Short mmCIF file of C-alpha atoms and ligand atoms in Angstrom, two decimals:
data_model
loop_
_atom_site.label_atom_id
_atom_site.label_comp_id
_atom_site.label_asym_id
_atom_site.label_seq_id
_atom_site.Cartn_x
_atom_site.Cartn_y
_atom_site.Cartn_z
CA UNK A 1 -40.72 24.75 10.18
CA UNK A 2 -36.97 25.12 10.50
CA UNK A 3 -34.61 23.46 8.01
CA UNK A 4 -31.20 22.28 9.11
CA UNK A 5 -29.62 25.16 7.19
CA UNK A 6 -31.88 27.65 9.01
CA UNK A 7 -29.59 29.83 11.15
CA UNK A 8 -32.09 29.75 14.00
CA UNK A 9 -32.33 25.96 14.12
CA UNK A 10 -30.56 24.33 17.06
CA UNK A 11 -28.61 21.35 15.86
CA UNK A 12 -27.25 18.51 17.95
CA UNK A 13 -23.42 18.41 17.89
CA UNK A 14 -23.52 15.46 15.48
CA UNK A 15 -26.01 17.19 13.18
CA UNK A 16 -23.94 20.37 13.34
CA UNK A 17 -20.84 18.49 12.19
CA UNK A 18 -22.76 16.73 9.42
CA UNK A 19 -24.09 20.11 8.32
CA UNK A 20 -20.49 21.38 8.09
CA UNK A 21 -19.61 18.41 5.87
CA UNK A 22 -22.53 19.03 3.57
CA UNK A 23 -21.77 22.73 3.26
CA UNK A 24 -18.03 22.01 2.90
CA UNK A 25 -17.28 24.34 5.82
CA UNK A 26 -15.69 21.57 7.91
CA UNK A 27 -11.92 21.82 8.31
CA UNK A 28 -10.24 18.52 7.45
CA UNK A 29 -6.95 17.46 9.03
CA UNK A 30 -4.95 14.59 7.55
CA UNK A 31 -2.10 13.21 9.65
CA UNK A 32 0.58 11.43 7.58
CA UNK A 33 1.05 12.75 4.04
CA UNK A 34 2.31 9.58 2.36
CA UNK A 35 0.96 7.19 -0.26
CA UNK A 36 -2.42 7.18 1.50
CA UNK A 37 -2.63 10.59 3.16
CA UNK A 38 -1.63 12.89 0.30
CA UNK A 39 -4.11 11.50 -2.29
CA UNK A 40 -6.79 11.60 0.41
CA UNK A 41 -5.99 15.23 1.29
CA UNK A 42 -6.07 16.18 -2.40
CA UNK A 43 -9.42 14.44 -2.91
CA UNK A 44 -10.98 16.29 0.01
CA UNK A 45 -9.55 19.64 -1.10
CA UNK A 46 -10.85 19.03 -4.63
CA UNK A 47 -14.30 18.45 -3.14
CA UNK A 48 -14.19 21.95 -1.66
CA UNK A 49 -12.93 21.36 1.89
CA UNK A 50 -10.07 23.34 3.40
CA UNK A 51 -7.52 20.71 4.25
CA UNK A 52 -4.51 20.87 6.53
CA UNK A 53 -1.98 18.04 6.33
CA UNK A 54 0.17 17.19 9.34
CA UNK A 55 3.46 15.37 8.88
CA UNK A 56 6.58 15.05 10.98
CA UNK A 57 8.69 15.17 7.83
CA UNK A 58 9.80 18.76 7.24
CA UNK A 59 10.72 17.81 3.68
CA UNK A 60 7.21 16.58 2.85
CA UNK A 61 5.56 19.57 4.52
CA UNK A 62 7.84 21.89 2.54
CA UNK A 63 7.04 20.11 -0.71
CA UNK A 64 3.29 20.26 -0.16
CA UNK A 65 3.42 23.95 0.73
CA UNK A 66 5.47 24.60 -2.40
CA UNK A 67 2.85 22.72 -4.45
CA UNK A 68 5.39 20.02 -5.36
CA UNK A 69 4.07 16.52 -5.81
CA UNK A 70 5.95 13.42 -4.63
CA UNK A 71 3.26 10.69 -4.85
CA UNK A 72 2.59 8.88 -8.14
CA UNK A 73 -1.20 8.75 -7.76
CA UNK A 74 -1.48 12.53 -7.32
CA UNK A 75 -1.62 14.81 -10.37
CA UNK A 76 1.17 17.43 -10.22
CA UNK A 77 -0.99 20.23 -11.56
CA UNK A 78 -3.92 19.42 -9.30
CA UNK A 79 -1.75 19.62 -6.20
CA UNK A 80 -0.10 22.84 -7.34
CA UNK A 81 -3.47 24.46 -8.06
CA UNK A 82 -5.01 23.43 -4.75
CA UNK A 83 -2.04 24.75 -2.78
CA UNK A 84 -0.89 27.81 -4.70
CA UNK A 85 -3.98 29.06 -6.52
CA UNK A 86 -7.01 27.93 -4.53
CA UNK A 87 -5.32 27.87 -1.11
CA UNK A 88 -7.41 24.92 -0.02
CA UNK A 89 -4.54 22.64 0.92
CA UNK A 90 -1.56 23.33 3.16
CA UNK A 91 0.69 21.34 5.46
CA UNK A 92 2.36 21.73 8.81
CA UNK A 93 4.76 19.90 11.07
CA UNK A 94 3.11 21.28 14.21
CA UNK A 95 0.14 19.67 15.91
CA UNK A 96 -0.80 23.00 17.54
CA UNK A 97 -3.45 23.54 14.87
CA UNK A 98 -5.30 20.26 15.54
CA UNK A 99 -8.11 22.00 17.49
CA UNK A 100 -9.01 24.00 14.35
CA UNK A 101 -9.93 20.74 12.65
CA UNK A 102 -13.45 19.30 12.56
CA UNK A 103 -12.16 15.94 11.31
CA UNK A 104 -8.77 14.36 11.88
CA UNK A 105 -7.94 11.43 9.62
CA UNK A 106 -4.92 9.38 10.66
CA UNK A 107 -2.86 7.70 7.89
CA UNK A 108 0.50 6.95 9.48
CA UNK A 109 2.55 3.77 8.94
CA UNK A 110 1.80 0.53 10.77
CA UNK A 111 4.95 -1.56 10.28
CA UNK A 112 6.02 -4.81 11.92
CA UNK A 113 8.71 -5.25 14.52
CA UNK A 114 11.67 -7.49 13.68
CA UNK A 115 9.85 -10.50 15.13
CA UNK A 116 6.68 -9.83 13.12
CA UNK A 117 4.65 -8.17 15.90
CA UNK A 118 2.54 -5.05 15.21
CA UNK A 119 4.46 -1.83 15.71
CA UNK A 120 1.89 0.82 16.57
CA UNK A 121 4.39 3.47 17.64
CA UNK A 122 3.30 5.94 14.91
CA UNK A 123 -0.41 5.53 15.59
CA UNK A 124 0.15 5.88 19.34
CA UNK A 125 2.36 8.95 18.91
CA UNK A 126 -0.31 10.67 16.80
CA UNK A 127 -3.12 9.58 19.13
CA UNK A 128 -1.23 11.18 22.04
CA UNK A 129 -1.00 14.48 20.13
CA UNK A 130 -4.69 14.35 19.22
CA UNK A 131 -5.76 13.37 22.75
CA UNK A 132 -3.86 16.30 24.26
CA UNK A 133 -5.81 18.76 22.08
CA UNK A 134 -9.12 16.98 21.53
CA UNK A 135 -12.13 19.30 21.64
CA UNK A 136 -15.85 18.47 21.65
CA UNK A 137 -17.44 17.99 18.24
CA UNK A 138 -14.43 16.49 16.43
CA UNK A 139 -14.45 13.30 14.38
CA UNK A 140 -11.27 11.23 14.61
CA UNK A 141 -10.95 8.52 11.97
CA UNK A 142 -8.13 6.00 11.78
CA UNK A 143 -7.26 4.73 8.30
CA UNK A 144 -3.95 2.96 8.98
CA UNK A 145 -4.19 -0.79 8.47
CA UNK A 146 -4.16 -2.58 11.81
CA UNK A 147 -5.47 -5.56 13.80
CA UNK A 148 -9.11 -5.74 14.97
CA UNK A 149 -9.39 -3.92 18.28
CA UNK A 150 -6.87 -1.09 17.77
CA UNK A 151 -9.45 1.71 17.61
CA UNK A 152 -11.41 0.50 20.66
CA UNK A 153 -8.54 -0.79 22.78
CA UNK A 154 -5.78 1.73 22.04
CA UNK A 155 -7.24 4.91 20.56
CA UNK A 156 -10.48 5.25 22.48
CA UNK A 157 -9.00 5.11 26.01
CA UNK A 158 -6.30 7.59 25.02
CA UNK A 159 -8.86 9.99 23.57
CA UNK A 160 -11.22 9.65 26.53
CA UNK A 161 -8.48 10.17 29.14
CA UNK A 162 -9.33 13.86 29.58
CA UNK A 163 -13.00 13.20 30.28
CA UNK A 164 -14.60 13.59 26.84
CA UNK A 165 -16.84 10.66 25.86
CA UNK A 166 -16.83 8.97 22.48
CA UNK A 167 -20.17 9.10 20.67
CA UNK A 168 -21.31 11.98 22.87
CA UNK A 169 -18.60 14.65 22.95
CA UNK A 170 -16.48 13.47 20.05
CA UNK A 171 -16.75 10.80 17.36
CA UNK A 172 -14.37 7.97 16.53
CA UNK A 173 -14.31 5.61 13.56
CA UNK A 174 -12.10 3.22 11.65
CA UNK A 175 -12.18 3.28 7.88
CA UNK A 176 -9.54 1.23 6.08
CA UNK A 177 -7.73 2.72 3.13
CA UNK A 178 -7.97 0.57 0.02
CA UNK A 179 -5.88 2.64 -2.36
CA UNK A 180 -4.19 0.51 -5.03
CA UNK A 181 -1.18 2.56 -6.13
CA UNK A 182 -0.92 2.83 -9.89
CA UNK A 183 -4.50 1.66 -10.49
CA UNK A 184 -5.99 4.05 -13.05
CA UNK A 185 -9.50 2.56 -12.95
CA UNK A 186 -10.13 2.54 -9.20
CA UNK A 187 -9.20 5.72 -7.37
CA UNK A 188 -10.12 7.05 -3.93
CA UNK A 189 -13.45 8.32 -5.28
CA UNK A 190 -14.81 5.18 -6.94
CA UNK A 191 -13.42 2.56 -4.56
CA UNK A 192 -16.10 1.44 -2.10
CA UNK A 193 -15.13 2.46 1.42
CA UNK A 194 -15.89 0.53 4.59
CA UNK A 195 -16.58 2.46 7.80
CA UNK A 196 -17.11 1.08 11.30
CA UNK A 197 -17.63 2.69 14.70
CA UNK A 198 -18.73 1.60 18.16
CA UNK A 199 -21.30 4.31 18.82
CA UNK A 200 -24.27 5.10 16.53
CA UNK A 201 -23.47 8.82 16.55
CA UNK A 202 -19.86 8.13 15.56
CA UNK A 203 -20.98 5.92 12.69
CA UNK A 204 -23.51 8.46 11.49
CA UNK A 205 -20.97 11.29 11.49
CA UNK A 206 -18.25 9.21 9.86
CA UNK A 207 -20.59 7.96 7.12
CA UNK A 208 -21.65 11.52 6.39
CA UNK A 209 -18.02 12.61 6.14
CA UNK A 210 -16.92 9.86 3.76
CA UNK A 211 -20.05 10.15 1.61
CA UNK A 212 -19.03 13.65 0.57
CA UNK A 213 -16.23 12.37 -1.65
CA UNK A 214 -16.69 8.62 -2.08
CA UNK A 215 -19.36 7.15 -4.31
CA UNK A 216 -20.23 4.14 -2.17
CA UNK A 217 -19.64 3.95 1.57
CA UNK A 218 -20.32 0.63 3.31
CA UNK A 219 -21.21 0.69 7.01
CA UNK A 220 -20.26 -2.15 9.35
CA UNK A 221 -21.37 -2.49 12.95
CA UNK A 222 -18.06 -1.89 14.73
CA UNK A 223 -14.55 -0.57 14.24
CA UNK A 224 -13.29 -4.12 14.88
CA UNK A 225 -15.30 -5.42 11.92
CA UNK A 226 -13.88 -2.66 9.69
CA UNK A 227 -10.35 -3.46 10.89
CA UNK A 228 -10.95 -7.16 10.18
CA UNK A 229 -12.24 -6.39 6.67
CA UNK A 230 -8.94 -4.75 5.75
CA UNK A 231 -6.64 -7.41 7.18
CA UNK A 232 -8.81 -10.11 5.63
CA UNK A 233 -8.59 -8.47 2.19
CA UNK A 234 -4.81 -8.43 2.31
CA UNK A 235 -4.66 -11.93 3.77
CA UNK A 236 -6.86 -13.10 0.90
CA UNK A 237 -4.32 -11.74 -1.57
CA UNK A 238 -1.32 -13.10 0.34
CA UNK A 239 -2.82 -16.61 0.50
CA UNK A 240 -3.85 -16.71 -3.15
CA UNK A 241 -0.48 -15.41 -4.32
CA UNK A 242 1.19 -18.07 -2.18
CA UNK A 243 -1.00 -20.71 -3.79
CA UNK A 244 0.10 -19.75 -7.31
CA UNK A 245 3.71 -19.34 -6.18
CA UNK A 246 3.62 -22.89 -4.84
CA UNK A 247 2.06 -24.04 -8.10
CA UNK A 248 4.87 -22.29 -10.01
CA UNK A 249 7.50 -24.20 -8.01
CA UNK A 250 5.68 -27.48 -8.61
CA UNK A 251 5.23 -26.78 -12.33
CA UNK A 252 8.94 -26.02 -12.56
CA UNK A 253 9.71 -29.44 -11.11
CA UNK A 254 7.16 -31.15 -13.36
CA UNK A 255 8.31 -29.37 -16.50
CA UNK A 256 5.00 -27.54 -16.96
CA UNK A 257 4.44 -23.90 -17.87
CA UNK A 258 2.57 -22.40 -14.90
CA UNK A 259 1.48 -19.38 -16.97
CA UNK A 260 -0.20 -21.59 -19.53
CA UNK A 261 -1.96 -23.49 -16.74
CA UNK A 262 -3.15 -20.28 -15.05
CA UNK A 263 -4.30 -18.70 -18.30
CA UNK A 264 -6.31 -21.78 -19.16
CA UNK A 265 -7.74 -22.03 -15.62
CA UNK A 266 -8.73 -18.36 -15.91
CA UNK A 267 -11.03 -19.16 -18.83
CA UNK A 268 -13.47 -20.81 -16.42
CA UNK A 269 -16.33 -18.30 -16.27
CA UNK A 270 -17.10 -18.87 -12.58
CA UNK A 271 -15.47 -20.04 -9.37
CA UNK A 272 -11.91 -18.90 -10.14
CA UNK A 273 -9.97 -15.70 -9.56
CA UNK A 274 -6.75 -14.90 -11.37
CA UNK A 275 -3.58 -14.51 -9.33
CA UNK A 276 -0.06 -14.72 -10.73
CA UNK A 277 3.23 -15.96 -9.37
CA UNK A 278 6.31 -13.78 -9.09
CA UNK A 279 9.62 -13.32 -7.26
CA UNK A 280 7.82 -12.75 -3.93
CA UNK A 281 5.41 -10.18 -2.52
CA UNK A 282 6.33 -6.60 -1.72
CA UNK A 283 4.88 -3.28 -0.72
CA UNK A 284 3.79 -2.09 2.66
CA UNK A 285 0.60 -4.12 2.83
CA UNK A 286 0.51 -7.74 1.73
CA UNK A 287 3.76 -8.94 3.34
CA UNK A 288 2.92 -7.13 6.59
CA UNK A 289 -0.78 -6.85 7.30
CA UNK A 290 -1.64 -10.56 7.65
CA UNK A 291 0.86 -10.73 10.51
CA UNK A 292 -1.19 -8.12 12.38
CA UNK A 293 -4.08 -10.58 12.35
CA UNK A 294 -1.84 -13.54 13.14
CA UNK A 295 -0.53 -11.67 16.21
CA UNK A 296 -4.00 -10.72 17.44
CA UNK A 297 -5.36 -14.23 16.91
CA UNK A 298 -2.86 -15.57 19.46
CA UNK A 299 -4.66 -13.58 22.15
CA UNK A 300 -7.62 -15.87 21.41
CA UNK A 301 -5.44 -18.98 21.52
CA UNK A 302 -5.90 -19.34 17.77
CA UNK A 303 -3.31 -20.10 15.11
CA UNK A 304 -3.96 -18.55 11.70
CA UNK A 305 -2.26 -21.35 9.76
CA UNK A 306 -3.03 -20.04 6.28
CA UNK A 307 -1.28 -16.78 7.11
CA UNK A 308 1.82 -18.51 8.42
CA UNK A 309 1.99 -20.85 5.44
CA UNK A 310 1.41 -18.08 2.87
CA UNK A 311 4.15 -15.98 4.49
CA UNK A 312 6.53 -18.94 4.42
CA UNK A 313 5.91 -19.70 0.72
CA UNK A 314 5.99 -16.08 -0.44
CA UNK A 315 9.19 -15.35 1.50
CA UNK A 316 10.84 -18.38 -0.11
CA UNK A 317 10.31 -17.07 -3.68
CA UNK A 318 13.49 -14.95 -3.94
CA UNK A 319 15.52 -18.08 -3.13
CA UNK A 320 13.60 -20.02 -5.75
CA UNK A 321 14.42 -17.30 -8.30
CA UNK A 322 18.08 -17.53 -7.30
CA UNK A 323 18.08 -21.34 -7.68
CA UNK A 324 16.43 -21.08 -11.06
CA UNK A 325 18.91 -18.41 -12.18
CA UNK A 326 21.82 -20.64 -11.13
CA UNK A 327 20.33 -23.62 -12.97
CA UNK A 328 19.81 -21.58 -16.11
CA UNK A 329 23.32 -20.19 -16.09
CA UNK A 330 24.73 -23.64 -15.48
CA UNK A 331 22.66 -25.06 -18.40
CA UNK A 332 24.40 -22.44 -20.53
CA UNK A 333 27.85 -23.34 -19.22
CA UNK A 334 28.16 -20.46 -16.77
CA UNK A 335 28.38 -20.20 -12.97
CA UNK A 336 26.75 -17.46 -10.94
CA UNK A 337 30.05 -16.37 -9.39
CA UNK A 338 31.26 -13.28 -11.26
CA UNK A 339 28.39 -13.60 -13.75
CA UNK A 340 26.94 -10.26 -14.89
CA UNK A 341 23.27 -10.11 -13.94
CA UNK A 342 21.08 -7.25 -15.11
CA UNK A 343 17.85 -6.98 -13.11
CA UNK A 344 14.87 -5.29 -14.73
CA UNK A 345 12.54 -3.70 -12.18
CA UNK A 346 13.00 -3.09 -8.47
CA UNK A 347 9.63 -1.50 -7.62
CA UNK A 348 7.50 -4.00 -5.75
CA UNK A 349 4.95 -4.06 -8.56
CA UNK A 350 4.31 -2.93 -12.09
CA UNK A 351 4.14 0.76 -13.01
CA UNK A 352 4.70 2.23 -9.56
CA UNK A 353 7.77 3.89 -8.05
CA UNK A 354 7.58 2.26 -4.60
CA UNK A 355 10.48 -0.09 -3.75
CA UNK A 356 9.40 -0.80 -0.14
CA UNK A 357 9.63 -4.47 0.85
CA UNK A 358 10.28 -5.27 -2.81
CA UNK A 359 11.34 -8.90 -3.40
CA UNK A 360 13.92 -7.46 -5.83
CA UNK A 361 15.93 -6.36 -2.80
CA UNK A 362 16.22 -9.93 -1.53
CA UNK A 363 16.97 -11.32 -5.00
CA UNK A 364 19.70 -8.71 -5.63
CA UNK A 365 21.12 -9.34 -2.18
CA UNK A 366 21.23 -13.13 -2.73
CA UNK A 367 22.82 -12.70 -6.17
CA UNK A 368 25.49 -10.36 -4.80
CA UNK A 369 26.12 -12.74 -1.89
CA UNK A 370 26.87 -15.50 -4.40
CA UNK A 371 29.41 -13.33 -6.14
CA UNK A 372 27.37 -12.12 -9.13
CA UNK A 373 28.05 -8.63 -10.48
CA UNK A 374 24.61 -7.05 -10.25
CA UNK A 375 23.09 -3.93 -11.74
CA UNK A 376 19.51 -2.89 -12.36
CA UNK A 377 17.32 -0.85 -14.61
CA UNK A 378 14.02 0.61 -13.40
CA UNK A 379 12.52 3.61 -15.21
CA UNK A 380 10.55 4.54 -12.07
CA UNK A 381 13.13 3.95 -9.33
CA UNK A 382 16.32 5.89 -10.08
CA UNK A 383 18.07 4.84 -6.88
CA UNK A 384 17.64 1.67 -4.85
CA UNK A 385 18.74 1.61 -1.23
CA UNK A 386 17.51 -1.59 0.38
CA UNK A 387 19.08 -4.54 2.22
CA UNK A 388 22.42 -2.74 2.49
CA UNK A 389 22.51 -2.20 -1.28
CA UNK A 390 22.92 1.24 -2.76
CA UNK A 391 22.55 1.11 -6.53
CA UNK A 392 21.60 3.57 -9.25
CA UNK A 393 19.43 2.52 -12.18
CA UNK A 394 21.51 1.98 -15.34
CA UNK A 395 20.44 2.85 -18.85
CA UNK A 396 18.94 0.02 -20.88
CA UNK A 397 21.15 -0.23 -23.95
CA UNK A 398 21.73 -2.99 -26.50
CA UNK A 399 25.38 -3.25 -25.34
CA UNK A 400 24.43 -3.61 -21.69
CA UNK A 401 21.79 -6.24 -22.46
CA UNK A 402 24.24 -8.17 -24.61
CA UNK A 403 27.01 -7.91 -22.01
CA UNK A 404 24.85 -9.49 -19.29
CA UNK A 405 25.17 -13.23 -18.70
CA UNK A 406 21.61 -13.13 -17.45
CA UNK A 407 18.82 -10.57 -17.68
CA UNK A 408 16.39 -11.10 -14.84
CA UNK A 409 12.92 -9.54 -15.13
CA UNK A 410 11.57 -8.95 -11.62
CA UNK A 411 9.02 -6.14 -12.22
CA UNK A 412 7.12 -5.87 -15.49
CA UNK A 413 6.87 -2.09 -15.94
CA UNK A 414 4.95 -1.13 -19.08
CA UNK A 415 7.59 1.47 -20.00
CA UNK A 416 10.21 -1.22 -20.71
CA UNK A 417 10.42 -2.48 -24.30
CA UNK A 418 10.56 -6.25 -23.78
CA UNK A 419 10.84 -6.87 -27.51
CA UNK A 420 14.12 -4.95 -27.42
CA UNK A 421 15.20 -6.81 -24.29
CA UNK A 422 14.71 -10.30 -25.75
CA UNK A 423 16.26 -9.23 -29.04
CA UNK A 424 19.50 -8.03 -27.40
CA UNK A 425 19.88 -10.26 -24.33
CA UNK A 426 21.68 -13.59 -24.43
CA UNK A 427 19.73 -15.23 -21.63
CA UNK A 428 16.56 -14.01 -19.88
CA UNK A 429 14.73 -15.25 -16.78
CA UNK A 430 11.28 -13.70 -16.79
CA UNK A 431 9.53 -14.00 -13.42
CA UNK A 432 6.48 -11.95 -14.49
CA UNK A 433 5.62 -13.26 -17.95
CA UNK A 434 6.48 -9.82 -19.33
CA UNK A 435 7.64 -11.50 -22.54
CA UNK A 436 4.20 -13.01 -23.16
CA UNK A 437 3.19 -12.86 -26.81
CA UNK A 438 6.66 -12.03 -28.11
CA UNK A 439 7.15 -15.45 -29.67
CA UNK A 440 10.43 -15.98 -27.80
CA UNK A 441 12.68 -18.99 -27.95
CA UNK A 442 11.87 -20.51 -24.55
CA UNK A 443 15.33 -22.05 -24.24
CA UNK A 444 16.80 -18.57 -24.12
CA UNK A 445 13.92 -16.62 -22.57
CA UNK A 446 12.81 -18.75 -19.66
CA UNK A 447 9.71 -18.16 -17.56
CA UNK A 448 9.48 -18.58 -13.78
N1 LIG B 501 0.58 2.48 0.53
C1 LIG B 501 -0.49 1.78 0.27
O1 LIG B 501 -0.71 1.32 -0.84
C2 LIG B 501 -1.53 1.51 1.36
C3 LIG B 501 -2.77 1.02 0.98
C4 LIG B 501 -3.74 0.79 1.96
C5 LIG B 501 -3.42 1.03 3.28
N2 LIG B 501 -2.19 1.50 3.64
C6 LIG B 501 -1.94 1.76 5.05
O2 LIG B 501 -2.00 3.16 5.27
C7 LIG B 501 -1.08 3.55 6.30
C8 LIG B 501 -0.13 4.61 5.79
O3 LIG B 501 0.64 4.04 4.74
P1 LIG B 501 1.42 4.91 3.67
O4 LIG B 501 1.82 3.95 2.60
O5 LIG B 501 0.65 6.12 3.31
O6 LIG B 501 2.71 5.33 4.54
P2 LIG B 501 3.83 6.40 4.12
O7 LIG B 501 5.07 5.95 4.79
O8 LIG B 501 3.82 6.61 2.64
O9 LIG B 501 3.33 7.74 4.78
C9 LIG B 501 3.19 7.91 6.14
C10 LIG B 501 3.47 9.35 6.50
O10 LIG B 501 3.24 9.49 7.90
C11 LIG B 501 4.21 10.38 8.41
N3 LIG B 501 4.32 10.17 9.86
C12 LIG B 501 4.82 9.10 10.52
N4 LIG B 501 4.73 9.29 11.85
C13 LIG B 501 4.14 10.49 12.02
C14 LIG B 501 3.81 11.24 13.17
N5 LIG B 501 4.03 10.77 14.40
N6 LIG B 501 3.25 12.45 12.98
C15 LIG B 501 3.03 12.94 11.74
N7 LIG B 501 3.34 12.26 10.63
C16 LIG B 501 3.89 11.07 10.77
C17 LIG B 501 5.46 10.03 7.65
O11 LIG B 501 6.41 11.10 7.68
C18 LIG B 501 4.90 9.79 6.24
O12 LIG B 501 4.91 10.97 5.45
C19 LIG B 501 -0.40 2.26 6.75
O13 LIG B 501 -1.10 1.71 7.82
C20 LIG B 501 -0.56 1.34 5.54
O14 LIG B 501 -0.53 -0.01 5.90
C21 LIG B 501 -1.24 1.77 2.70
#
């Protein structure tokens, strides 16, 4: 009887590819070496695969090939070892080497256009490169967040244009990336991964690929379902954050402490999930992804009202922070015009270095527009170029804190000593409850 590792056994193309995964002889291509792609490439290389990253950024390709890390979730030494010592990871700007790959995983950006429509230009550009060089036996897996239907309606026809058939000659799947930057507990390896494909052979091959490095892989019956899972997850967060943001604005009006209310509500052992208010939502997922679903829903003559409402409330938060800052300053006999405002934190969330879509940009912009003299401190973001602003992080000194008319906490990085901040600052507006447990005078250190 022949085993599948018997050299004389004749394997079907799908079984042959699966065999290459299991023996780690498959070549893995990762297109887009950003927050998602680089950790993914490192994980696969660590598992024993030879990985080639493709990126149009010469700078990123150069850094990877020099073993230099530029993504917070990747360990510097691990990357350096994989590239320079073990030679299992390299990068290129050229797509000419795509045919060498057994798997091509696509992790390029999926932004929104100015009027909140999906902008698939990066996915389409990569799909065109892949389609031009597609060879039988390859698995193509899209990981970029997108609306349900992208894999079947956009990718598949492009890939089949030269006559190869999906599920027969090549395999196609969608598997959403769930990476949570900065999360030390859940990494690529122990975060359950959803995989969907139209054809049984594609699903089988894709499941086998992801199972090599991820502890629990969850199959769904189509790529559309997998795409919907991801946009639903981010919509779920956007809606719940909007709910607590709205509650924060109501509590402010009613003279209640929203943090106390949420902490007490969180003691219920069932039927509640904890979400917290803040100056708005940032990052490249939650403010954007729900609009992908909203856009697609219109094709079905359907209005996703929760998404629209959540977007409206969350986008209003920077203005609410501005209003509250003006009120506070006025209560202390000061106007915003020419006031010195020191912002703490411009990354879109705690303990990460990513400033993309950060609500801090809008808050700083609004403050500057009203004539405030703004500066910021962020231990993880040395330079902040957003919304026409170009600022460098200042040092956090007792003099600077004391000189500020208002210290505004917008991101609650762990590395900042909030005890020192409240001790030296004259007036603080804390939008993240970073000063929790410090026993502050709440006339002087005010919560959102
Ligand atoms: N960042 C996150 O936390 C996160 C989490 C889950 C899902 N996602 C999704 O993953 C996808 C990628 O996001 P990201 O944060 O890694 O983006 P990123 O901007 O950090 O990285 C994308 C990379 O793709 C490269 N690129 C763009 N067009 C290219 C092309 N035509 N050819 C080759 N390379 C190209 C860019 O140079 C960049 O290095 C998006 O759809 C995003 O929504 C992101």
